[in-house]
Amino acid sequence: MSNSSLPPGVPARQAALRLLDAVLRRGETLDQAAPRVLSSLKADNDRALARAIASEVLRHLPDLDALIDSATQRPLPHDAKARFALRIALAQSLRLGTPGHAAISTVLPLVDGGPRKLVHGVFGTLDRRKATLPEPPTLPDAVALRWQAAWGDDVVLAARRAMAEPPPVDLTLRGEEGPEGLELMPSQRRLPRGTAIPDLPGFAEGDWWVQDLSAAIPARLLGPGKGSVIDACAAPGGKTMQLAAAGWSVTAVDASESRLARLRDNLARTRLSAEIVTADVAFWSPPAPVDAVLLDAPCSATGIFRRHPDVLHRVHPAIIEEAAHLQRQLLVQAAGWVKKGGKLVYATCSLEREEGEEQVETFLAANPDFAIDPVRADELPAGIVPDPRGWVRILPGALAEQGGCDGFFIARFARAG
């Protein structure tokens, strides 16, 4: 059914269903699916609503499904369109403040035949019960078990609390001046979630860029510019801009031309410069060794679940192991680019030991000319403490009172002179 033949309000819900189908059935990320799916919607507010609905469903999926199952005699198949429609209706009424009649009337056209009556009945039952979602939300069982084994019950609870709401907005400043906000590190500001970014002072002038606090730490660990640096897997460019602003001569390498286009736009807006190379870093090498390398490696991205809740439902052990295998290759490759006496920073936005601690152990065992260059507490935001072994592991619960931050692992290595 085309959008033009659907009742008002239904196209946005249809797009939300397609986003959820792309994530839950085909394993796409929301960011991958959104350009294709949302292009059918003409209005910006419809596109924003579709994405918000899909995100809230993913944020509360186990609890939404538990409510649905509590109101049916036999469980609906997890890929049934009726279940998807109920998830969307409940997410609207219980999370987004949509009146119940509007929440159900805008999903019924998405369901054909007999299941439409079922959807209406289940939603009506839950509405009469005044059903609510638990707080904090429940993690998917597989994720909760994995993180409980790795980090313990307290971190699992902290992750549930962090998942409850989208995170605040963090800005990295090109200099010292920027919008008013909470300062957790020099040249950084934290603003409330939902802040209208283009309306902030300094946006058009390129005085700052959006970058999560955790993601801003790896480049900071290389300090002021002291020569040449390679930013591997560089797009969309936050770390490239940090390094350029710090005075480094930056070579930014990434395999994605479309993501590098964003990097070029960001450099132009911030009036910063870097040499840009389109290449797969696994098969590329610089013409000569450099003073420093920043490898923000491709990973499972489970640490960014607050803003990308789809990772909780897409990522499974095989994906984690595949990412860890690639990281082992890239670390070996990147180490060969570093001058004697130079630095190598390895980072992932992952909460999996395979993409952090275990990589360090493997790398050091195979590269005796490298050693951990311990991160100092004064190089980090107050409240984030280096591991006694010298690296940084940021877990859910860190800086919770200030709005939290993404899960990350960061290690800095020094090559013997």
Short mmCIF file of C-alpha atoms in Angstrom, two decimals:
data_model
loop_
_atom_site.label_atom_id
_atom_site.label_comp_id
_atom_site.label_asym_id
_atom_site.label_seq_id
_atom_site.Cartn_x
_atom_site.Cartn_y
_atom_site.Cartn_z
CA MET A 1 0.00 0.00 0.00
CA SER A 2 1.47 3.37 -1.04
CA ASN A 3 1.80 6.22 1.42
CA SER A 4 -0.67 8.31 -0.56
CA SER A 5 -3.46 5.77 0.02
CA LEU A 6 -2.85 5.43 3.78
CA PRO A 7 -4.81 7.39 6.41
CA PRO A 8 -3.02 10.34 8.06
CA GLY A 9 -0.41 9.27 10.59
CA VAL A 10 -0.13 5.73 9.26
CA PRO A 11 2.86 6.21 6.90
CA ALA A 12 5.14 7.11 9.83
CA ARG A 13 4.05 3.95 11.67
CA GLN A 14 4.54 1.88 8.53
CA ALA A 15 8.06 3.27 8.24
CA ALA A 16 8.71 2.41 11.90
CA LEU A 17 7.60 -1.16 11.21
CA ARG A 18 9.97 -1.37 8.24
CA LEU A 19 12.84 -0.05 10.36
CA LEU A 20 12.16 -2.67 13.01
CA ASP A 21 11.92 -5.41 10.40
CA ALA A 22 15.29 -4.36 8.98
CA VAL A 23 16.93 -4.54 12.40
CA LEU A 24 15.24 -7.57 13.94
CA ARG A 25 14.87 -9.80 10.89
CA ARG A 26 17.69 -8.72 8.57
CA GLY A 27 20.31 -7.62 11.08
CA GLU A 28 20.76 -4.10 9.68
CA THR A 29 21.61 -1.16 11.89
CA LEU A 30 19.06 1.63 12.26
CA ASP A 31 21.53 3.96 10.57
CA GLN A 32 21.83 1.61 7.60
CA ALA A 33 18.09 1.13 7.20
CA ALA A 34 16.95 4.69 7.89
CA PRO A 35 17.97 6.44 4.62
CA ARG A 36 16.21 3.80 2.52
CA VAL A 37 13.09 3.44 4.66
CA LEU A 38 12.54 7.06 5.64
CA SER A 39 12.95 8.41 2.09
CA SER A 40 9.29 7.52 1.52
CA LEU A 41 8.21 10.13 4.09
CA LYS A 42 8.04 13.72 2.92
CA ALA A 43 7.82 15.54 6.26
CA ASP A 44 10.75 15.88 8.65
CA ASN A 45 8.48 15.36 11.65
CA ASP A 46 7.20 12.07 10.19
CA ARG A 47 10.76 10.85 9.67
CA ALA A 48 11.67 11.84 13.22
CA LEU A 49 8.56 10.13 14.61
CA ALA A 50 9.22 6.89 12.74
CA ARG A 51 12.76 6.75 14.05
CA ALA A 52 11.66 7.64 17.58
CA ILE A 53 9.04 4.88 17.60
CA ALA A 54 11.53 2.29 16.32
CA SER A 55 14.13 3.37 18.87
CA GLU A 56 11.67 3.15 21.77
CA VAL A 57 10.55 -0.30 20.68
CA LEU A 58 14.17 -1.49 20.59
CA ARG A 59 14.91 0.16 23.94
CA HIS A 60 12.03 -1.70 25.62
CA LEU A 61 11.62 -4.77 23.40
CA PRO A 62 11.75 -7.56 26.04
CA ASP A 63 9.27 -5.71 28.24
CA LEU A 64 6.91 -4.88 25.36
CA ASP A 65 6.90 -8.52 24.31
CA ALA A 66 6.22 -9.62 27.89
CA LEU A 67 3.16 -7.35 27.99
CA ILE A 68 1.91 -8.68 24.66
CA ASP A 69 2.39 -12.29 25.77
CA SER A 70 0.52 -11.61 29.00
CA ALA A 71 -2.59 -10.69 27.01
CA THR A 72 -2.67 -13.55 24.47
CA GLN A 73 -3.72 -17.16 24.96
CA ARG A 74 -0.94 -18.36 22.65
CA PRO A 75 2.30 -16.45 22.03
CA LEU A 76 2.45 -14.61 18.73
CA PRO A 77 5.40 -15.49 16.50
CA HIS A 78 8.18 -12.97 17.03
CA ASP A 79 8.20 -12.06 13.33
CA ALA A 80 4.40 -11.77 13.07
CA LYS A 81 3.17 -8.43 11.75
CA ALA A 82 0.59 -8.39 14.55
CA ARG A 83 3.38 -8.45 17.15
CA PHE A 84 5.24 -5.66 15.36
CA ALA A 85 2.06 -3.57 15.24
CA LEU A 86 1.41 -4.09 18.95
CA ARG A 87 5.00 -3.17 19.82
CA ILE A 88 4.60 0.07 17.87
CA ALA A 89 1.22 0.92 19.42
CA LEU A 90 2.41 0.20 22.96
CA ALA A 91 5.68 2.12 22.53
CA GLN A 92 3.64 5.13 21.45
CA SER A 93 1.13 4.98 24.27
CA LEU A 94 3.52 3.98 27.06
CA ARG A 95 6.67 5.88 26.07
CA LEU A 96 5.84 8.69 23.65
CA GLY A 97 2.63 9.97 25.22
CA THR A 98 0.39 9.18 22.24
CA PRO A 99 -3.29 8.82 23.27
CA GLY A 100 -4.39 5.21 23.19
CA HIS A 101 -7.01 5.71 20.46
CA ALA A 102 -4.42 7.32 18.17
CA ALA A 103 -1.77 4.69 18.96
CA ILE A 104 -4.04 1.80 17.95
CA SER A 105 -5.87 3.46 15.04
CA THR A 106 -2.57 4.27 13.28
CA VAL A 107 -1.28 0.67 13.41
CA LEU A 108 -4.44 -1.26 12.52
CA PRO A 109 -4.13 -0.41 8.79
CA LEU A 110 -0.72 -2.15 8.87
CA VAL A 111 -2.33 -5.50 9.72
CA ASP A 112 -4.50 -7.46 7.29
CA GLY A 113 -7.47 -9.74 7.96
CA GLY A 114 -8.06 -11.64 11.19
CA PRO A 115 -4.92 -10.48 13.02
CA ARG A 116 -6.30 -6.92 12.97
CA LYS A 117 -9.02 -7.98 15.44
CA LEU A 118 -6.37 -9.67 17.60
CA VAL A 119 -4.22 -6.53 17.68
CA HIS A 120 -7.19 -4.39 18.64
CA GLY A 121 -8.21 -6.83 21.36
CA VAL A 122 -4.76 -7.23 22.90
CA PHE A 123 -4.13 -3.48 22.94
CA GLY A 124 -7.56 -2.87 24.47
CA THR A 125 -6.91 -5.45 27.19
CA LEU A 126 -3.60 -3.86 28.14
CA ASP A 127 -5.06 -0.37 27.98
CA ARG A 128 -7.88 -1.34 30.36
CA ARG A 129 -5.33 -2.93 32.70
CA LYS A 130 -3.41 0.37 32.64
CA ALA A 131 -0.33 -1.67 31.79
CA THR A 132 3.06 -0.05 32.37
CA LEU A 133 6.63 -0.83 31.42
CA PRO A 134 9.15 -1.65 34.18
CA GLU A 135 11.85 0.83 35.04
CA PRO A 136 14.64 0.42 34.32
CA PRO A 137 14.09 -1.53 31.09
CA THR A 138 15.08 -5.18 30.83
CA LEU A 139 18.11 -6.15 28.76
CA PRO A 140 17.75 -8.99 26.25
CA ASP A 141 18.58 -12.24 28.06
CA ALA A 142 21.66 -13.01 25.96
CA VAL A 143 23.12 -9.55 26.55
CA ALA A 144 22.40 -9.59 30.28
CA LEU A 145 24.04 -13.01 30.71
CA ARG A 146 27.10 -11.99 28.68
CA TRP A 147 27.67 -8.73 30.56
CA GLN A 148 26.91 -10.31 33.92
CA ALA A 149 29.64 -12.89 33.30
CA ALA A 150 32.09 -10.21 32.13
CA TRP A 151 31.36 -7.33 34.53
CA GLY A 152 28.93 -8.42 37.25
CA ASP A 153 25.41 -7.57 38.40
CA ASP A 154 26.10 -3.91 39.19
CA VAL A 155 27.15 -3.15 35.62
CA VAL A 156 24.10 -4.96 34.22
CA LEU A 157 21.84 -2.82 36.42
CA ALA A 158 23.73 0.31 35.39
CA ALA A 159 23.30 -0.65 31.72
CA ARG A 160 19.56 -1.06 32.25
CA ARG A 161 19.37 2.39 33.82
CA ALA A 162 21.46 3.89 31.02
CA MET A 163 19.17 2.35 28.41
CA ALA A 164 16.08 4.02 29.83
CA GLU A 165 16.55 7.30 27.97
CA PRO A 166 18.57 8.64 25.03
CA PRO A 167 21.82 10.25 26.23
CA PRO A 168 22.70 13.94 26.51
CA VAL A 169 24.54 15.78 23.74
CA ASP A 170 28.32 16.17 24.03
CA LEU A 171 30.29 18.74 22.07
CA THR A 172 34.04 18.90 21.44
CA LEU A 173 35.27 22.47 20.98
CA ARG A 174 37.85 23.47 18.41
CA GLY A 175 39.24 25.95 20.93
CA GLU A 176 38.20 26.94 24.43
CA GLU A 177 34.97 28.84 23.71
CA GLY A 178 31.62 27.21 23.02
CA PRO A 179 27.98 26.98 24.06
CA GLU A 180 27.15 27.05 27.75
CA GLY A 181 26.93 23.61 29.32
CA LEU A 182 28.45 21.15 31.76
CA GLU A 183 32.23 20.90 31.31
CA LEU A 184 33.52 17.41 32.13
CA MET A 185 36.84 17.91 30.30
CA PRO A 186 38.61 20.94 28.88
CA SER A 187 37.26 21.95 25.46
CA GLN A 188 34.14 19.85 25.97
CA ARG A 189 30.51 20.71 26.77
CA ARG A 190 27.54 18.56 27.75
CA LEU A 191 24.05 19.77 26.83
CA PRO A 192 20.58 18.31 27.52
CA ARG A 193 19.34 15.62 25.14
CA GLY A 194 17.08 17.01 22.44
CA THR A 195 19.14 20.20 22.07
CA ALA A 196 18.65 21.67 18.58
CA ILE A 197 22.22 21.41 17.31
CA PRO A 198 22.07 23.72 14.24
CA ASP A 199 20.56 26.49 16.39
CA LEU A 200 23.51 26.63 18.80
CA PRO A 201 26.00 29.50 18.52
CA GLY A 202 29.14 28.55 16.65
CA PHE A 203 27.61 25.74 14.56
CA ALA A 204 27.90 27.47 11.18
CA GLU A 205 31.35 28.80 12.13
CA GLY A 206 32.58 25.29 12.94
CA ASP A 207 33.58 26.14 16.50
CA TRP A 208 32.60 22.65 17.74
CA TRP A 209 31.26 19.26 16.71
CA VAL A 210 29.08 16.59 18.31
CA GLN A 211 31.15 13.79 19.89
CA ASP A 212 30.38 11.60 22.89
CA LEU A 213 32.65 12.18 25.87
CA SER A 214 34.06 8.64 25.71
CA ALA A 215 34.77 8.93 22.00
CA ALA A 216 36.74 12.13 22.64
CA ILE A 217 39.23 10.46 24.98
CA PRO A 218 41.38 8.39 22.53
CA ALA A 219 42.63 11.36 20.51
CA ARG A 220 43.30 13.33 23.71
CA LEU A 221 45.69 10.61 24.84
CA LEU A 222 48.07 11.57 22.02
CA GLY A 223 48.36 15.08 23.45
CA PRO A 224 49.42 18.22 21.56
CA GLY A 225 50.60 17.72 18.00
CA LYS A 226 54.20 16.60 17.78
CA GLY A 227 54.52 15.48 14.20
CA SER A 228 52.60 13.14 11.94
CA VAL A 229 49.65 10.97 12.93
CA ILE A 230 47.46 8.46 11.09
CA ASP A 231 43.80 8.35 12.05
CA ALA A 232 42.82 4.86 10.88
CA CYS A 233 39.12 4.14 10.27
CA ALA A 234 38.71 7.90 10.52
CA ALA A 235 35.20 8.72 9.25
CA PRO A 236 33.03 10.57 10.08
CA GLY A 237 35.88 12.62 11.48
CA GLY A 238 35.51 13.56 15.14
CA LYS A 239 38.95 12.25 16.05
CA THR A 240 40.50 13.65 12.87
CA MET A 241 39.26 17.11 13.84
CA GLN A 242 40.54 16.69 17.40
CA LEU A 243 44.00 15.75 16.17
CA ALA A 244 44.09 18.56 13.61
CA ALA A 245 42.94 21.08 16.23
CA ALA A 246 45.70 19.81 18.55
CA GLY A 247 48.32 20.64 15.92
CA TRP A 248 49.04 17.22 14.43
CA SER A 249 49.71 16.68 10.74
CA VAL A 250 46.89 14.21 10.13
CA THR A 251 46.39 11.53 7.52
CA ALA A 252 42.79 10.29 7.77
CA VAL A 253 42.20 6.84 6.27
CA ASP A 254 38.85 5.13 5.72
CA ALA A 255 37.40 2.68 3.21
CA SER A 256 33.98 4.35 2.93
CA GLU A 257 33.84 7.16 0.39
CA SER A 258 30.37 8.20 1.58
CA ARG A 259 31.56 8.50 5.19
CA LEU A 260 34.68 10.34 4.04
CA ALA A 261 32.40 12.85 2.30
CA ARG A 262 31.01 13.67 5.75
CA LEU A 263 34.56 13.99 7.06
CA ARG A 264 35.40 16.47 4.29
CA ASP A 265 32.27 18.47 5.10
CA ASN A 266 33.17 18.49 8.79
CA LEU A 267 36.73 19.65 8.07
CA ALA A 268 35.43 22.42 5.82
CA ARG A 269 32.94 23.58 8.46
CA THR A 270 35.57 23.61 11.22
CA ARG A 271 38.29 25.12 9.01
CA LEU A 272 40.66 22.27 9.88
CA SER A 273 42.81 20.30 7.47
CA ALA A 274 43.93 16.72 7.00
CA GLU A 275 45.16 14.53 4.17
CA ILE A 276 42.33 12.14 3.29
CA VAL A 277 43.00 8.67 1.91
CA THR A 278 40.30 6.31 0.69
CA ALA A 279 41.63 2.84 1.49
CA ASP A 280 41.03 -0.30 3.51
CA VAL A 281 43.54 0.04 6.34
CA ALA A 282 43.99 -3.74 6.39
CA PHE A 283 45.72 -3.47 2.99
CA TRP A 284 47.24 0.03 3.11
CA SER A 285 50.47 1.42 4.46
CA PRO A 286 51.88 4.96 4.61
CA PRO A 287 54.96 5.84 2.55
CA ALA A 288 56.98 6.17 5.77
CA PRO A 289 56.48 5.47 9.50
CA VAL A 290 54.72 8.16 11.53
CA ASP A 291 54.98 9.53 15.05
CA ALA A 292 51.59 8.24 16.18
CA VAL A 293 48.66 6.10 15.06
CA LEU A 294 45.09 6.24 16.35
CA LEU A 295 43.20 3.03 15.58
CA ASP A 296 39.54 3.46 16.45
CA ALA A 297 38.85 -0.06 15.28
CA PRO A 298 35.67 -1.45 13.71
CA CYS A 299 33.84 -3.31 16.47
CA SER A 300 30.51 -4.70 17.63
CA ALA A 301 29.64 -1.22 18.97
CA THR A 302 27.82 -2.66 21.98
CA GLY A 303 29.08 0.28 24.06
CA ILE A 304 26.86 2.77 22.22
CA PHE A 305 23.59 1.05 23.08
CA ARG A 306 22.21 4.20 24.74
CA ARG A 307 21.93 6.03 21.43
CA HIS A 308 21.81 2.91 19.20
CA PRO A 309 19.61 0.36 21.00
CA ASP A 310 19.56 -1.83 17.87
CA VAL A 311 22.98 -3.22 18.87
CA LEU A 312 21.36 -5.07 21.77
CA HIS A 313 19.29 -7.11 19.34
CA ARG A 314 21.63 -7.47 16.35
CA VAL A 315 24.95 -8.36 17.93
CA HIS A 316 25.64 -11.97 18.86
CA PRO A 317 28.83 -13.92 19.70
CA ALA A 318 29.73 -14.63 16.07
CA ILE A 319 29.69 -10.90 15.24
CA ILE A 320 31.84 -10.16 18.30
CA GLU A 321 34.37 -12.82 17.34
CA GLU A 322 34.48 -11.60 13.73
CA ALA A 323 35.14 -8.04 14.92
CA ALA A 324 37.82 -9.24 17.35
CA HIS A 325 39.58 -11.16 14.57
CA LEU A 326 39.63 -8.05 12.37
CA GLN A 327 40.98 -5.97 15.25
CA ARG A 328 43.87 -8.38 15.76
CA GLN A 329 44.78 -7.94 12.10
CA LEU A 330 44.46 -4.17 12.18
CA LEU A 331 46.56 -3.81 15.33
CA VAL A 332 49.41 -5.71 13.69
CA GLN A 333 49.05 -3.57 10.57
CA ALA A 334 48.92 -0.29 12.48
CA ALA A 335 51.91 -1.21 14.67
CA GLY A 336 54.05 -1.40 11.56
CA TRP A 337 53.30 2.24 10.77
CA VAL A 338 54.68 3.58 14.07
CA LYS A 339 58.19 5.04 14.29
CA LYS A 340 60.53 3.80 16.97
CA GLY A 341 59.68 5.83 20.06
CA GLY A 342 56.19 6.55 18.69
CA LYS A 343 52.71 5.97 20.10
CA LEU A 344 49.79 3.75 19.14
CA VAL A 345 46.30 4.25 20.61
CA TYR A 346 43.77 1.43 20.16
CA ALA A 347 40.10 2.05 20.97
CA THR A 348 36.75 0.36 20.54
CA CYS A 349 33.22 1.42 21.50
CA SER A 350 32.56 -2.10 22.77
CA LEU A 351 31.67 -3.64 26.11
CA GLU A 352 33.16 -7.02 25.18
CA ARG A 353 36.47 -8.22 26.64
CA GLU A 354 37.30 -9.84 23.28
CA GLU A 355 37.41 -6.31 21.83
CA GLY A 356 39.55 -4.81 24.56
CA GLU A 357 41.50 -6.54 27.31
CA GLU A 358 42.06 -9.73 25.32
CA GLN A 359 43.35 -7.75 22.33
CA VAL A 360 46.00 -6.08 24.50
CA GLU A 361 47.26 -9.38 25.85
CA THR A 362 47.51 -10.91 22.37
CA PHE A 363 49.15 -7.83 20.86
CA LEU A 364 51.81 -7.42 23.54
CA ALA A 365 52.70 -11.12 23.42
CA ALA A 366 53.34 -10.87 19.67
CA ASN A 367 55.00 -7.42 19.66
CA PRO A 368 57.75 -7.24 22.30
CA ASP A 369 58.90 -3.81 21.06
CA PHE A 370 55.60 -2.31 22.27
CA ALA A 371 54.56 -1.74 25.88
CA ILE A 372 51.55 -0.19 27.59
CA ASP A 373 52.02 3.55 28.06
CA PRO A 374 49.86 3.93 31.19
CA VAL A 375 47.03 6.44 31.03
CA ARG A 376 47.11 8.89 33.95
CA ALA A 377 44.06 9.93 35.94
CA ASP A 378 44.68 13.60 35.06
CA GLU A 379 44.23 12.75 31.37
CA LEU A 380 40.64 11.62 31.97
CA PRO A 381 37.41 13.24 33.14
CA ALA A 382 37.01 13.26 36.91
CA GLY A 383 35.18 10.07 37.82
CA ILE A 384 36.76 7.88 35.12
CA VAL A 385 39.75 6.03 36.54
CA PRO A 386 42.43 4.16 34.56
CA ASP A 387 42.67 0.41 35.07
CA PRO A 388 45.66 -0.51 37.29
CA ARG A 389 47.17 -2.20 34.24
CA GLY A 390 47.32 1.15 32.46
CA TRP A 391 44.41 1.12 30.05
CA VAL A 392 40.92 2.63 30.22
CA ARG A 393 37.71 0.60 30.44
CA ILE A 394 34.55 2.72 30.57
CA LEU A 395 31.53 0.72 31.75
CA PRO A 396 27.84 1.57 32.18
CA GLY A 397 27.44 3.57 35.36
CA ALA A 398 30.45 5.81 34.74
CA LEU A 399 29.50 9.46 35.35
CA ALA A 400 25.88 8.35 35.77
CA GLU A 401 24.96 11.43 37.82
CA GLN A 402 26.25 13.69 35.04
CA GLY A 403 24.35 11.83 32.31
CA GLY A 404 26.64 8.85 31.70
CA CYS A 405 28.80 8.08 28.69
CA ASP A 406 29.28 5.39 26.08
CA GLY A 407 31.05 2.14 26.86
CA PHE A 408 34.64 2.18 25.56
CA PHE A 409 38.00 0.49 25.78
CA ILE A 410 41.20 2.49 25.17
CA ALA A 411 44.84 1.41 25.40
CA ARG A 412 47.94 3.49 24.61
CA PHE A 413 51.13 1.72 23.54
CA ALA A 414 54.66 3.08 23.18
CA ARG A 415 57.15 1.59 20.74
CA ALA A 416 60.69 1.18 22.01
CA GLY A 417 63.16 3.72 20.64
#
